[in-house]
Amino acid sequence: MKKKAIIISIKGFKLTYKEKFLLSKNKPWGLILFKRNIESFSQINNLIIQIRKTTNDKKFPILIDEEGSSVSRLSNVFNHSIDANFFGDLYKINKKNSIILYKYYLRLLCKNLKKVGVNINTIPVLDVLRKNTNKVIGKRSFSENKKIVETLGEITTKECRSQKIITVIKHIPGHGCSTVDSHLRLPKINLSINNLKKIDFYPFKSNTAKLAMTAHILYTKIDSKNVATFSTKIIKNIIRKEIGFKGILISDDISMKALKYDLVTNAKKSLDAGCNLVLYCAGNIEDNFKLIKSVPYIDQFTLKKTSEIYKILR
């Protein structure tokens, strides 16, 4: 399984000649889809079939951000206008019924994803809401209650896995403490490590997800120089040791404005710090080629974990 340590994206509804060449010759780890790639059910289904045919991989990882009404890439295909926060609020009223309804919702969501051909969904958001959490997280979070986030987060991971859909917990080690949108600029968090341990790290610790996505945040009391995605200290000491995450670590999108370097440097810094894969979401073909040439093939750890994922995928 010779794959490059990158998840790429594409521009339109169909693969271009250059995109076909890249997928067939360069073997990225996976591909993430966005609304710009999705026009109708038959179109997206045919696109995914074409991607897998081009990669010669029936289980090639196709990722999507399908969280609910506030973040839905498949709204042109089906509409599920519920956010994670709805189930978190319901949990406060009636734990048993909320879990029954949430599992039912997840089964329907996974059924639709499988019909389309997607096999990895980047849920759940395990960021705990705080008083001034930026609206970029908002209702994507289950709750301001860390235990509700933990409980519904693990239900998400297990239920989706039982339906042969792999999940990605995000944004590790926690984005709920940020008042800034990392798509636009770098959030700087001055909270103590004990405060972060008590609240933000908590829901990630017990989750059994195979994949996790980093937060592009500067936690100044842990590493005053490096954003988490570039921080060996945070990845090694917090994500791997304190939180105990044992799966494949993916950078958040390396084209986000929270990261200040060029794409190739952003990719290199992410991998050098301890990310196993880098995520590139802008879909520019020339940048795809630059990045895929600059990143290494996946290491033995990532290869082993990828094999475990492939055993789950249908």
Coordinates of C-alpha atoms in Angstrom, one line a residue:
M1 CA 0.0 0.0 0.0
K2 CA 2.3 2.7 -1.3
K3 CA 0.6 6.0 -0.6
K4 CA 1.8 9.6 -0.2
A5 CA 1.2 11.2 3.2
I6 CA -1.5 13.6 1.9
I7 CA -5.2 13.9 1.4
I8 CA -5.9 16.0 -1.7
S9 CA -9.0 17.8 -3.1
I10 CA -10.2 18.5 -6.6
K11 CA -11.9 21.5 -8.3
G12 CA -15.0 20.5 -10.0
F13 CA -17.8 17.9 -10.8
K14 CA -15.5 15.7 -12.9
L15 CA -11.9 14.6 -12.8
T16 CA -9.7 16.6 -15.3
Y17 CA -7.0 14.9 -17.2
K18 CA -4.4 16.2 -14.8
E19 CA -6.3 15.1 -11.8
K20 CA -6.7 11.6 -13.3
F21 CA -2.9 11.5 -13.9
L22 CA -2.2 12.6 -10.3
L23 CA -4.5 10.0 -8.8
S24 CA -3.2 7.2 -11.0
K25 CA 0.5 7.9 -10.8
N26 CA 1.1 9.6 -7.4
K27 CA -1.2 7.8 -5.0
P28 CA -2.4 10.2 -2.4
W29 CA -3.6 8.6 0.9
G30 CA -7.2 9.9 0.2
L31 CA -9.3 12.6 -1.3
I32 CA -11.8 15.0 0.4
L33 CA -14.9 16.3 -1.3
F34 CA -16.6 19.7 -1.0
K35 CA -19.8 21.3 -2.2
R36 CA -18.0 22.5 -5.4
N37 CA -17.7 18.8 -6.3
I38 CA -21.3 17.9 -5.8
E39 CA -24.2 18.7 -8.2
S40 CA -26.5 15.7 -7.9
F41 CA -26.7 12.1 -6.6
S42 CA -25.8 10.5 -10.0
Q43 CA -23.0 13.0 -10.6
I44 CA -21.3 12.5 -7.3
N45 CA -21.8 8.7 -7.4
N46 CA -20.2 8.6 -10.9
L47 CA -17.3 10.9 -9.7
I48 CA -16.5 8.6 -6.8
I49 CA -16.7 5.5 -9.0
Q50 CA -14.3 7.3 -11.4
I51 CA -11.9 8.2 -8.6
R52 CA -11.7 4.6 -7.3
K53 CA -11.3 3.3 -10.8
T54 CA -8.5 5.8 -11.5
T55 CA -6.7 4.9 -8.2
N56 CA -7.3 1.2 -8.8
D57 CA -8.5 1.0 -5.2
K58 CA -12.0 -0.1 -4.3
K59 CA -11.6 1.1 -0.7
F60 CA -9.8 4.4 -1.6
P61 CA -10.6 6.8 1.2
I62 CA -13.1 9.4 0.2
L63 CA -13.7 12.0 3.0
I64 CA -16.4 14.6 3.5
D65 CA -17.4 17.1 6.1
E66 CA -21.0 16.1 6.6
E67 CA -21.8 17.4 10.1
G68 CA -25.4 18.7 9.7
S69 CA -27.1 22.0 8.6
S70 CA -24.2 24.4 9.4
V71 CA -21.6 22.2 7.6
S72 CA -23.1 20.1 4.9
R73 CA -21.4 19.4 1.6
L74 CA -24.1 17.1 0.3
S75 CA -27.1 19.5 0.7
N76 CA -27.7 19.3 -3.1
V77 CA -28.2 15.5 -2.7
F78 CA -29.9 15.2 0.7
N79 CA -30.7 17.6 3.5
H80 CA -30.3 16.8 7.1
S81 CA -30.9 20.1 8.9
I82 CA -29.8 19.1 12.3
D83 CA -26.6 20.1 14.1
A84 CA -24.7 18.2 16.8
N85 CA -25.9 20.8 19.4
F86 CA -29.5 19.7 18.9
F87 CA -28.6 16.2 20.2
G88 CA -26.6 17.7 23.0
D89 CA -29.5 19.8 24.2
L90 CA -31.8 16.8 23.8
Y91 CA -29.4 14.8 26.0
K92 CA -29.9 17.3 28.8
I93 CA -33.7 16.7 28.7
N94 CA -33.8 12.9 28.3
K95 CA -30.5 10.9 28.0
K96 CA -32.1 7.6 26.9
N97 CA -34.3 9.0 24.2
S98 CA -31.6 11.3 22.9
I99 CA -29.2 8.4 22.4
I100 CA -31.9 6.3 20.7
L101 CA -32.7 9.2 18.3
Y102 CA -29.0 10.1 17.7
K103 CA -28.1 6.5 16.8
Y104 CA -31.0 6.3 14.4
Y105 CA -29.9 9.6 12.8
L106 CA -26.3 8.3 12.4
R107 CA -27.5 5.1 10.8
L108 CA -29.5 7.1 8.2
L109 CA -26.6 9.4 7.6
C110 CA -24.2 6.5 7.1
K111 CA -26.7 4.8 4.8
N112 CA -26.8 7.9 2.6
L113 CA -23.0 8.3 2.6
K114 CA -22.6 4.7 1.5
K115 CA -25.1 5.2 -1.3
V116 CA -23.0 8.1 -2.5
G117 CA -19.7 6.2 -2.1
V118 CA -18.2 8.2 0.8
N119 CA -16.4 6.0 3.4
I120 CA -15.0 8.6 5.8
N121 CA -16.9 11.4 7.5
T122 CA -15.0 14.0 9.5
I123 CA -17.3 13.9 12.5
P124 CA -17.6 14.2 15.5
V125 CA -16.6 17.7 16.5
L126 CA -15.3 17.2 20.1
D127 CA -14.7 20.9 20.8
V128 CA -16.3 21.9 24.1
L129 CA -18.3 25.2 23.9
R130 CA -17.1 27.9 26.1
K131 CA -18.5 31.4 26.9
N132 CA -16.8 33.1 24.0
T133 CA -16.3 30.2 21.5
N134 CA -16.0 31.5 18.0
K135 CA -19.1 31.0 15.9
V136 CA -17.1 28.8 13.4
I137 CA -17.6 26.0 16.0
G138 CA -21.0 27.1 17.4
K139 CA -23.7 24.5 16.9
R140 CA -21.2 22.1 15.4
S141 CA -20.3 21.3 19.0
F142 CA -22.6 19.0 21.1
S143 CA -22.4 21.1 24.2
E144 CA -20.7 23.3 26.8
N145 CA -20.8 20.2 29.0
K146 CA -17.6 18.2 28.4
K147 CA -19.2 14.9 29.5
I148 CA -22.0 15.2 27.0
V149 CA -19.4 15.9 24.3
E150 CA -17.5 12.9 25.4
T151 CA -20.5 10.6 25.5
L152 CA -22.1 11.6 22.2
G153 CA -18.7 11.7 20.5
E154 CA -17.9 8.1 21.4
I155 CA -21.4 7.1 20.3
T156 CA -20.7 8.7 16.9
T157 CA -17.4 6.9 16.5
K158 CA -18.8 3.5 17.4
E159 CA -22.1 3.7 15.6
C160 CA -20.5 5.0 12.3
R161 CA -17.8 2.3 12.5
S162 CA -20.5 -0.4 12.9
Q163 CA -22.0 1.0 9.7
K164 CA -18.6 0.8 7.9
I165 CA -18.0 4.5 7.9
I166 CA -14.8 5.8 9.6
T167 CA -14.9 9.0 11.6
V168 CA -12.4 11.8 12.2
I169 CA -12.4 13.4 15.7
K170 CA -11.7 17.1 15.5
H171 CA -10.1 19.6 16.3
I172 CA -7.6 17.9 18.6
P173 CA -6.5 19.0 21.3
G174 CA -9.6 21.4 21.3
H175 CA -10.9 24.4 19.4
G176 CA -13.7 25.4 21.7
C177 CA -11.4 27.7 23.8
S178 CA -10.8 29.9 20.7
T179 CA -12.5 33.2 20.0
V180 CA -10.9 33.3 16.6
D181 CA -11.8 31.5 13.3
S182 CA -8.6 29.7 12.3
H183 CA -9.7 29.8 8.6
L184 CA -9.0 33.5 8.8
R185 CA -6.2 34.0 11.3
L186 CA -4.2 32.3 14.0
P187 CA -6.0 31.8 17.3
K188 CA -3.8 32.4 20.4
I189 CA -4.9 30.7 23.6
N190 CA -3.3 31.8 26.9
L191 CA -5.1 29.3 29.2
S192 CA -3.1 27.2 31.5
I193 CA -2.4 23.6 30.7
N194 CA -4.5 22.5 33.7
N195 CA -7.5 24.5 32.5
L196 CA -7.1 22.9 29.0
K197 CA -6.7 19.4 30.5
K198 CA -9.9 19.9 32.6
I199 CA -12.1 21.0 29.8
D200 CA -10.8 20.9 26.2
F201 CA -8.7 17.8 26.2
Y202 CA -11.3 15.8 28.1
P203 CA -13.6 14.5 25.4
F204 CA -10.7 13.3 23.2
K205 CA -9.2 11.1 25.9
S206 CA -11.7 8.3 25.8
N207 CA -12.6 8.3 22.1
T208 CA -11.7 5.3 20.0
A209 CA -11.5 7.0 16.6
K210 CA -9.0 5.7 14.1
L211 CA -8.4 9.3 12.7
A212 CA -8.1 12.7 14.3
M213 CA -7.7 16.2 12.8
T214 CA -5.5 18.9 14.5
A215 CA -6.5 22.4 15.6
H216 CA -4.5 25.3 14.0
I217 CA -4.2 27.0 17.4
L218 CA -1.2 28.5 19.3
Y219 CA -1.5 27.3 22.9
T220 CA 1.0 29.7 24.3
K221 CA 1.4 28.1 27.8
I222 CA 2.4 24.8 26.1
D223 CA 4.4 25.9 23.1
S224 CA 4.7 29.7 22.6
K225 CA 6.3 29.5 19.2
N226 CA 4.5 26.8 17.2
V227 CA 0.8 26.3 16.2
A228 CA -0.4 22.9 17.4
T229 CA -0.2 21.4 13.9
F230 CA 3.6 22.3 13.8
S231 CA 4.3 21.6 17.4
T232 CA 6.3 18.4 18.3
K233 CA 5.7 19.2 22.0
I234 CA 1.9 19.3 21.6
I235 CA 1.7 16.3 19.3
K236 CA 4.0 14.2 21.3
N237 CA 3.3 15.3 24.9
I238 CA -0.4 16.3 24.7
I239 CA -2.1 14.5 21.7
R240 CA -0.1 11.2 22.0
K241 CA 0.7 11.0 25.7
E242 CA -1.8 13.2 27.7
I243 CA -4.8 12.5 25.5
G244 CA -3.5 9.1 24.4
F245 CA -4.6 9.2 20.8
K246 CA -3.3 6.1 19.0
G247 CA -4.6 6.6 15.5
I248 CA -3.6 8.5 12.3
L249 CA -3.2 12.2 13.0
I250 CA -4.2 14.5 10.1
S251 CA -3.4 18.2 9.9
D252 CA -6.3 20.5 9.4
D253 CA -6.3 22.2 6.0
I254 CA -2.8 23.5 5.3
S255 CA -4.2 26.3 3.1
M256 CA -6.0 28.0 6.1
K257 CA -4.8 31.5 7.0
A258 CA -3.8 30.4 10.6
L259 CA -0.7 28.9 9.0
K260 CA 1.7 31.6 7.7
Y261 CA 4.1 29.7 5.4
D262 CA 3.7 28.5 1.8
L263 CA 1.9 25.2 1.2
V264 CA 5.0 23.0 0.9
T265 CA 6.5 24.5 4.1
N266 CA 3.2 24.0 5.9
A267 CA 3.1 20.4 4.8
K268 CA 6.7 19.7 5.8
K269 CA 6.3 21.4 9.2
S270 CA 3.1 19.4 9.9
L271 CA 4.8 16.1 9.1
D272 CA 8.0 16.9 10.9
A273 CA 6.1 17.8 14.0
G274 CA 4.3 14.4 14.1
C275 CA 1.2 14.6 11.8
N276 CA 0.9 11.4 9.8
L277 CA -1.0 13.0 6.9
V278 CA -1.5 16.5 5.6
L279 CA -4.9 17.8 4.4
Y280 CA -5.1 20.2 1.4
C281 CA -8.6 21.5 0.6
A282 CA -8.2 24.3 -2.0
G283 CA -8.0 21.8 -4.9
N284 CA -5.6 23.7 -7.2
I285 CA -4.1 21.2 -9.5
E286 CA -0.6 22.8 -9.7
D287 CA -0.4 22.9 -5.9
N288 CA -1.6 19.3 -5.7
F289 CA 1.3 18.3 -7.9
K290 CA 3.8 20.4 -5.8
L291 CA 2.6 19.0 -2.6
I292 CA 2.4 15.4 -3.6
K293 CA 6.0 15.6 -4.9
S294 CA 7.2 17.2 -1.7
V295 CA 5.6 14.8 0.9
P296 CA 7.0 11.4 1.6
Y297 CA 5.3 8.1 1.4
I298 CA 3.4 7.1 4.5
D299 CA 5.5 5.6 7.3
Q300 CA 5.2 2.1 8.8
F301 CA 2.9 3.3 11.6
T302 CA 0.5 5.0 9.2
L303 CA 0.7 1.9 6.9
K304 CA -0.4 -0.4 9.8
K305 CA -3.2 1.9 10.9
T306 CA -4.4 2.3 7.3
S307 CA -4.6 -1.5 6.9
E308 CA -6.7 -1.5 10.1
I309 CA -9.0 1.1 8.5
Y310 CA -9.3 -0.9 5.2
K311 CA -10.4 -3.9 7.2
I312 CA -13.4 -1.9 8.4
L313 CA -14.3 -0.3 5.2
R314 CA -16.8 -2.1 2.9

